[in-house]
Amino acid sequence: MPLTLTRALALALLVASTAAQAQTPGCDVCATWNADQAPFRIFGNTYYVGVKGLSSVLVTSPQGHVLIDGGLPESAPKIIANIGALGFRIEDVKLILNSHGHIDHAGGLAELQKRSNALVAASPSAALDLASGEVGPDDPQYHALPKYPPVKDMRLARDGGQFNVGPINLTAHATPGHTPGGLSWTWQSCDGPRCLNMVYADSINAVSRPGFKFSASSEYPNAVADLRHSFETLEKLTCDVLISAHPEASQLWERLEASVTGGSDAFVDPQACRAYVAAARNLLDARLEQEKQP
């Protein structure tokens, strides 16, 4: 992948990082993240149903659907409306998967679960966050994020764990560091005889509350090692189509524009996961250099 694209991804991650750091209990950036976005098909039975700045993905089957991530609390009605606009029903969502327990990806889960009666799956660490509606003290953004409605009924998802709804099979991949409980998800989508490997990549950028140091944290001493593990995990995935938790970090909007003339092939890039990791690795290196400064 050209270096210019890697730099563009790094810039997108930096923008997302800056926005996350700016969050307060009032969450000034939330309105921007929660802007309306028309739903669209990415490939096969995989659809984007999220808002403009926060990904939510619907994977469909005749036996029921899977939803990945729930945006902000105020994103839930928009996600439900987007699912309906595609001709599907929220009531047919049987499983809701979570990437991590921050408000911008988990805030809408309680309402989405209530409307669908679906099972929610999250990592053991994220499940604690979801149950309380806020992240714990080992999270780099502890006390820098607003609370959100808690989720009551969950199933634990561990590294390598598989979840099924009808013919849909999704695999969890532990990608901690941005949070201790981060998960990415993989599955296959088919369009006729053609099947592609889909990746929903969790955030892997080094973002924190003021005063937190990834290089020296007593609350999360494995933060740097976890991020580097996550980089290696995502780099090794078979990755035909990448959707990141913040869509701009995987150039989703540029790919959507290109799909007007190029069709679903515009979303296909087997190097996208590596570029996503390269951008995050550059940001971590810059963050660690900054933390060396007195």
Coordinates of C-alpha atoms in Angstrom, one line a residue:
M1 CA 0.0 0.0 0.0
P2 CA 1.4 3.4 -0.9
L3 CA 2.9 5.4 2.0
T4 CA 0.6 8.3 1.3
L5 CA -2.4 6.0 2.2
T6 CA -0.7 5.0 5.4
R7 CA -0.2 8.6 6.3
A8 CA -3.8 9.3 5.5
L9 CA -4.9 6.5 7.9
A10 CA -2.6 7.9 10.6
L11 CA -4.2 11.3 10.2
A12 CA -7.6 9.7 10.5
L13 CA -6.6 7.9 13.7
L14 CA -5.1 11.1 15.0
V15 CA -8.3 13.0 14.4
A16 CA -10.3 10.2 16.2
S17 CA -7.7 10.2 19.1
T18 CA -8.0 14.0 19.5
A19 CA -11.8 13.8 19.5
A20 CA -11.7 11.0 22.1
Q21 CA -9.4 13.0 24.4
A22 CA -11.7 16.0 24.1
Q23 CA -14.7 14.0 25.6
T24 CA -16.2 15.4 28.7
P25 CA -19.4 14.5 30.5
G26 CA -21.1 16.9 28.0
C27 CA -19.4 15.1 25.1
D28 CA -19.0 17.9 22.7
V29 CA -17.9 15.6 19.9
C30 CA -20.8 13.2 20.2
A31 CA -23.1 15.3 18.0
T32 CA -20.5 15.1 15.2
W33 CA -20.1 11.4 15.6
N34 CA -23.8 10.8 15.7
A35 CA -24.6 12.6 12.4
D36 CA -27.0 10.8 10.1
Q37 CA -25.7 8.3 7.7
A38 CA -27.8 6.4 5.1
P39 CA -27.2 2.6 5.4
F40 CA -25.6 0.7 2.6
R41 CA -24.5 -2.8 1.6
I42 CA -20.8 -3.4 1.9
F43 CA -20.6 -6.9 0.4
G44 CA -22.9 -9.9 0.3
N45 CA -24.9 -10.0 3.5
T46 CA -22.9 -7.4 5.3
Y47 CA -24.3 -3.9 5.7
Y48 CA -23.3 -0.6 7.3
V49 CA -26.1 0.6 9.6
G50 CA -24.2 3.0 11.9
V51 CA -24.0 6.7 12.2
K52 CA -21.5 8.9 10.4
G53 CA -18.7 8.7 12.9
L54 CA -19.3 5.4 14.7
S55 CA -19.6 2.0 12.9
S56 CA -22.4 -0.5 13.4
V57 CA -22.5 -3.4 11.1
L58 CA -25.4 -5.8 10.3
V59 CA -24.7 -9.3 9.1
T60 CA -28.0 -10.9 7.8
S61 CA -29.4 -14.4 7.3
P62 CA -32.9 -16.0 7.0
Q63 CA -32.5 -17.4 10.5
G64 CA -31.7 -14.0 12.1
H65 CA -29.1 -11.3 12.1
V66 CA -26.0 -10.2 13.9
L67 CA -25.3 -6.6 14.9
I68 CA -21.8 -5.4 15.8
D69 CA -21.5 -2.3 18.1
G70 CA -24.2 0.1 19.2
G71 CA -22.8 3.6 18.9
L72 CA -23.9 6.2 21.5
P73 CA -27.1 6.0 23.5
E74 CA -28.6 8.5 21.0
S75 CA -27.4 6.4 18.1
A76 CA -29.7 3.5 18.9
P77 CA -32.9 4.9 17.2
K78 CA -30.8 5.8 14.1
I79 CA -29.4 2.3 13.9
I80 CA -32.8 0.8 14.2
A81 CA -34.2 3.1 11.5
N82 CA -31.2 2.2 9.2
I83 CA -31.9 -1.5 9.7
G84 CA -35.5 -0.9 8.8
A85 CA -34.6 1.2 5.7
L86 CA -32.7 -1.8 4.4
G87 CA -35.8 -4.0 4.7
F88 CA -34.8 -5.8 7.9
R89 CA -36.2 -5.7 11.4
I90 CA -34.5 -5.0 14.7
E91 CA -36.6 -7.8 16.1
D92 CA -34.8 -10.3 13.9
V93 CA -31.4 -9.4 15.4
K94 CA -30.4 -12.4 17.5
L95 CA -26.9 -11.5 18.6
I96 CA -25.2 -8.2 19.3
L97 CA -21.4 -8.1 19.5
N98 CA -19.3 -5.5 21.1
S99 CA -15.8 -4.2 20.3
H100 CA -15.2 -2.4 23.6
G101 CA -16.9 -0.8 26.5
H102 CA -16.6 3.0 25.7
I103 CA -19.7 5.0 25.4
D104 CA -19.2 5.6 21.7
H105 CA -19.4 1.9 20.9
A106 CA -21.4 0.5 23.8
G107 CA -23.8 3.4 24.7
G108 CA -26.6 2.2 22.5
L109 CA -26.4 -1.5 23.4
A110 CA -29.0 -1.5 26.2
E111 CA -31.7 0.0 24.0
L112 CA -30.8 -2.2 21.0
Q113 CA -30.9 -5.3 23.2
K114 CA -34.3 -4.1 24.7
R115 CA -35.8 -3.6 21.2
S116 CA -34.4 -6.9 19.8
N117 CA -34.2 -9.2 22.8
A118 CA -30.9 -10.2 21.4
L119 CA -28.0 -11.7 23.3
V120 CA -25.0 -9.3 23.8
A121 CA -21.5 -10.7 23.7
A122 CA -18.4 -8.9 25.0
S123 CA -15.0 -9.7 26.4
P124 CA -14.8 -10.4 30.1
S125 CA -13.3 -7.0 30.7
A126 CA -15.7 -5.2 28.5
A127 CA -18.6 -7.1 30.1
L128 CA -17.8 -5.5 33.4
D129 CA -17.8 -2.1 31.7
L130 CA -21.2 -2.8 30.0
A131 CA -22.7 -4.0 33.3
S132 CA -21.8 -0.8 35.1
G133 CA -22.2 1.6 32.2
E134 CA -18.7 2.9 32.6
V135 CA -15.1 1.8 32.2
G136 CA -12.9 0.6 35.1
P137 CA -9.7 2.2 36.5
D138 CA -7.5 0.0 34.3
D139 CA -8.9 1.7 31.2
P140 CA -6.7 4.5 29.8
Q141 CA -9.8 6.7 29.5
Y142 CA -11.1 6.0 33.0
H143 CA -13.2 9.0 34.3
A144 CA -12.7 10.8 30.9
L145 CA -15.9 9.3 29.4
P146 CA -19.6 9.8 30.3
K147 CA -21.7 7.0 31.7
Y148 CA -24.2 5.1 29.6
P149 CA -27.2 2.8 30.2
P150 CA -25.9 -0.6 31.5
V151 CA -26.4 -3.9 29.7
K152 CA -28.0 -6.7 31.8
D153 CA -27.7 -10.0 29.9
M154 CA -24.4 -10.9 28.3
R155 CA -22.4 -13.8 27.1
L156 CA -18.6 -13.7 27.4
A157 CA -16.5 -13.7 24.3
R158 CA -12.9 -14.8 24.5
D159 CA -10.0 -14.8 22.0
G160 CA -10.8 -17.3 19.3
G161 CA -14.4 -17.8 20.4
Q162 CA -17.0 -18.4 17.8
F163 CA -20.6 -17.2 17.6
N164 CA -23.3 -18.4 15.3
V165 CA -26.7 -17.3 14.0
G166 CA -28.0 -19.6 11.4
P167 CA -25.2 -19.8 8.7
I168 CA -23.4 -16.8 10.1
N169 CA -20.2 -17.7 12.0
L170 CA -18.1 -14.9 13.6
T171 CA -14.8 -15.3 15.4
A172 CA -13.6 -13.0 18.2
H173 CA -10.0 -11.8 18.3
A174 CA -8.5 -10.2 21.4
T175 CA -7.2 -6.8 20.4
P176 CA -6.5 -4.9 23.7
G177 CA -4.5 -1.8 24.4
H178 CA -7.0 1.0 23.5
T179 CA -9.0 -0.7 26.2
P180 CA -8.0 -3.8 28.2
G181 CA -11.0 -5.7 26.8
G182 CA -10.9 -4.8 23.1
L183 CA -12.2 -7.3 20.5
S184 CA -12.1 -7.4 16.8
W185 CA -14.4 -9.7 14.8
T186 CA -14.1 -11.7 11.5
W187 CA -16.5 -13.6 9.3
Q188 CA -17.2 -14.5 5.7
S189 CA -19.7 -12.8 3.5
C190 CA -20.7 -14.3 0.1
D191 CA -22.2 -12.8 -3.0
G192 CA -23.2 -15.8 -5.1
P193 CA -20.1 -18.0 -5.4
R194 CA -17.7 -15.3 -4.3
C195 CA -16.9 -15.2 -0.6
L196 CA -14.7 -12.5 1.1
N197 CA -13.1 -12.4 4.5
M198 CA -14.6 -9.5 6.5
V199 CA -12.8 -7.8 9.4
Y200 CA -14.4 -5.5 12.0
A201 CA -11.3 -4.0 13.6
D202 CA -11.6 -2.5 17.1
S203 CA -9.8 0.8 17.9
I204 CA -6.1 0.2 18.4
N205 CA -5.0 3.8 18.9
A206 CA -3.1 5.0 22.0
V207 CA -5.6 7.5 23.5
S208 CA -5.9 8.3 27.2
R209 CA -7.1 10.7 29.9
P210 CA -4.7 13.5 30.8
G211 CA -1.9 12.2 32.9
F212 CA -2.0 8.5 31.9
K213 CA 1.2 7.1 30.5
F214 CA 1.1 4.0 28.3
S215 CA 4.7 3.4 29.1
A216 CA 4.3 3.6 32.9
S217 CA 0.9 2.8 34.2
S218 CA 0.3 1.0 37.5
E219 CA -3.4 0.6 36.6
Y220 CA -2.7 -0.9 33.1
P221 CA 0.9 -2.1 33.1
N222 CA 0.5 -4.2 30.0
A223 CA -0.9 -1.4 27.8
V224 CA 2.0 -1.2 25.4
A225 CA 2.5 -4.9 25.2
D226 CA -1.2 -5.3 24.6
L227 CA -1.2 -2.8 21.8
R228 CA 1.7 -4.5 20.1
H229 CA 0.0 -7.9 20.4
S230 CA -3.1 -6.3 18.8
F231 CA -1.0 -5.0 15.9
E232 CA 0.4 -8.4 15.3
T233 CA -3.1 -10.0 15.5
L234 CA -4.6 -7.7 12.9
E235 CA -1.7 -7.9 10.6
K236 CA -2.0 -11.7 10.4
L237 CA -5.7 -11.8 9.6
T238 CA -6.9 -12.6 6.1
C239 CA -8.5 -9.3 5.5
D240 CA -10.3 -8.7 2.2
V241 CA -12.7 -6.0 3.6
L242 CA -11.9 -3.9 6.6
I243 CA -14.5 -1.9 8.6
S244 CA -13.0 -0.1 11.6
A245 CA -14.9 1.0 14.7
H246 CA -14.4 4.6 13.6
P247 CA -15.2 4.4 9.9
E248 CA -12.8 7.1 8.8
A249 CA -9.8 5.2 10.1
S250 CA -10.3 2.6 7.4
Q251 CA -11.2 5.1 4.7
L252 CA -14.8 3.8 4.5
W253 CA -16.2 7.0 3.2
E254 CA -13.7 7.2 0.3
R255 CA -14.5 3.5 -0.5
L256 CA -18.2 4.2 -0.4
E257 CA -17.8 7.1 -2.9
A258 CA -15.7 4.9 -5.1
S259 CA -18.4 2.2 -5.0
V260 CA -20.8 4.4 -6.9
T261 CA -18.8 3.5 -10.1
G262 CA -16.8 0.5 -8.9
G263 CA -19.4 -1.5 -7.1
S264 CA -18.6 -3.6 -4.1
D265 CA -15.1 -4.1 -5.3
A266 CA -14.3 -0.6 -4.0
F267 CA -14.5 -2.0 -0.5
V268 CA -12.0 -4.7 -1.1
D269 CA -8.4 -4.2 -0.2
P270 CA -6.3 -7.1 1.2
Q271 CA -3.7 -4.7 2.5
A272 CA -6.2 -2.6 4.5
C273 CA -5.6 -4.3 7.8
R274 CA -1.8 -3.8 7.5
A275 CA -2.3 -0.1 6.7
Y276 CA -4.6 0.3 9.6
V277 CA -2.0 -1.2 11.9
A278 CA 0.9 0.8 10.4
A279 CA -1.0 4.0 11.2
A280 CA -1.7 2.9 14.8
R281 CA 1.9 1.8 15.3
N282 CA 3.1 5.2 14.2
L283 CA 0.8 6.9 16.7
L284 CA 2.0 4.6 19.5
D285 CA 5.6 5.3 18.7
A286 CA 4.9 9.1 18.7
R287 CA 3.0 8.8 22.0
L288 CA 5.9 6.9 23.6
E289 CA 8.4 9.5 22.5
Q290 CA 6.2 12.2 23.9
E291 CA 5.9 10.4 27.2
K292 CA 9.7 10.5 27.5
Q293 CA 9.6 14.3 27.6
P294 CA 9.9 15.8 31.1

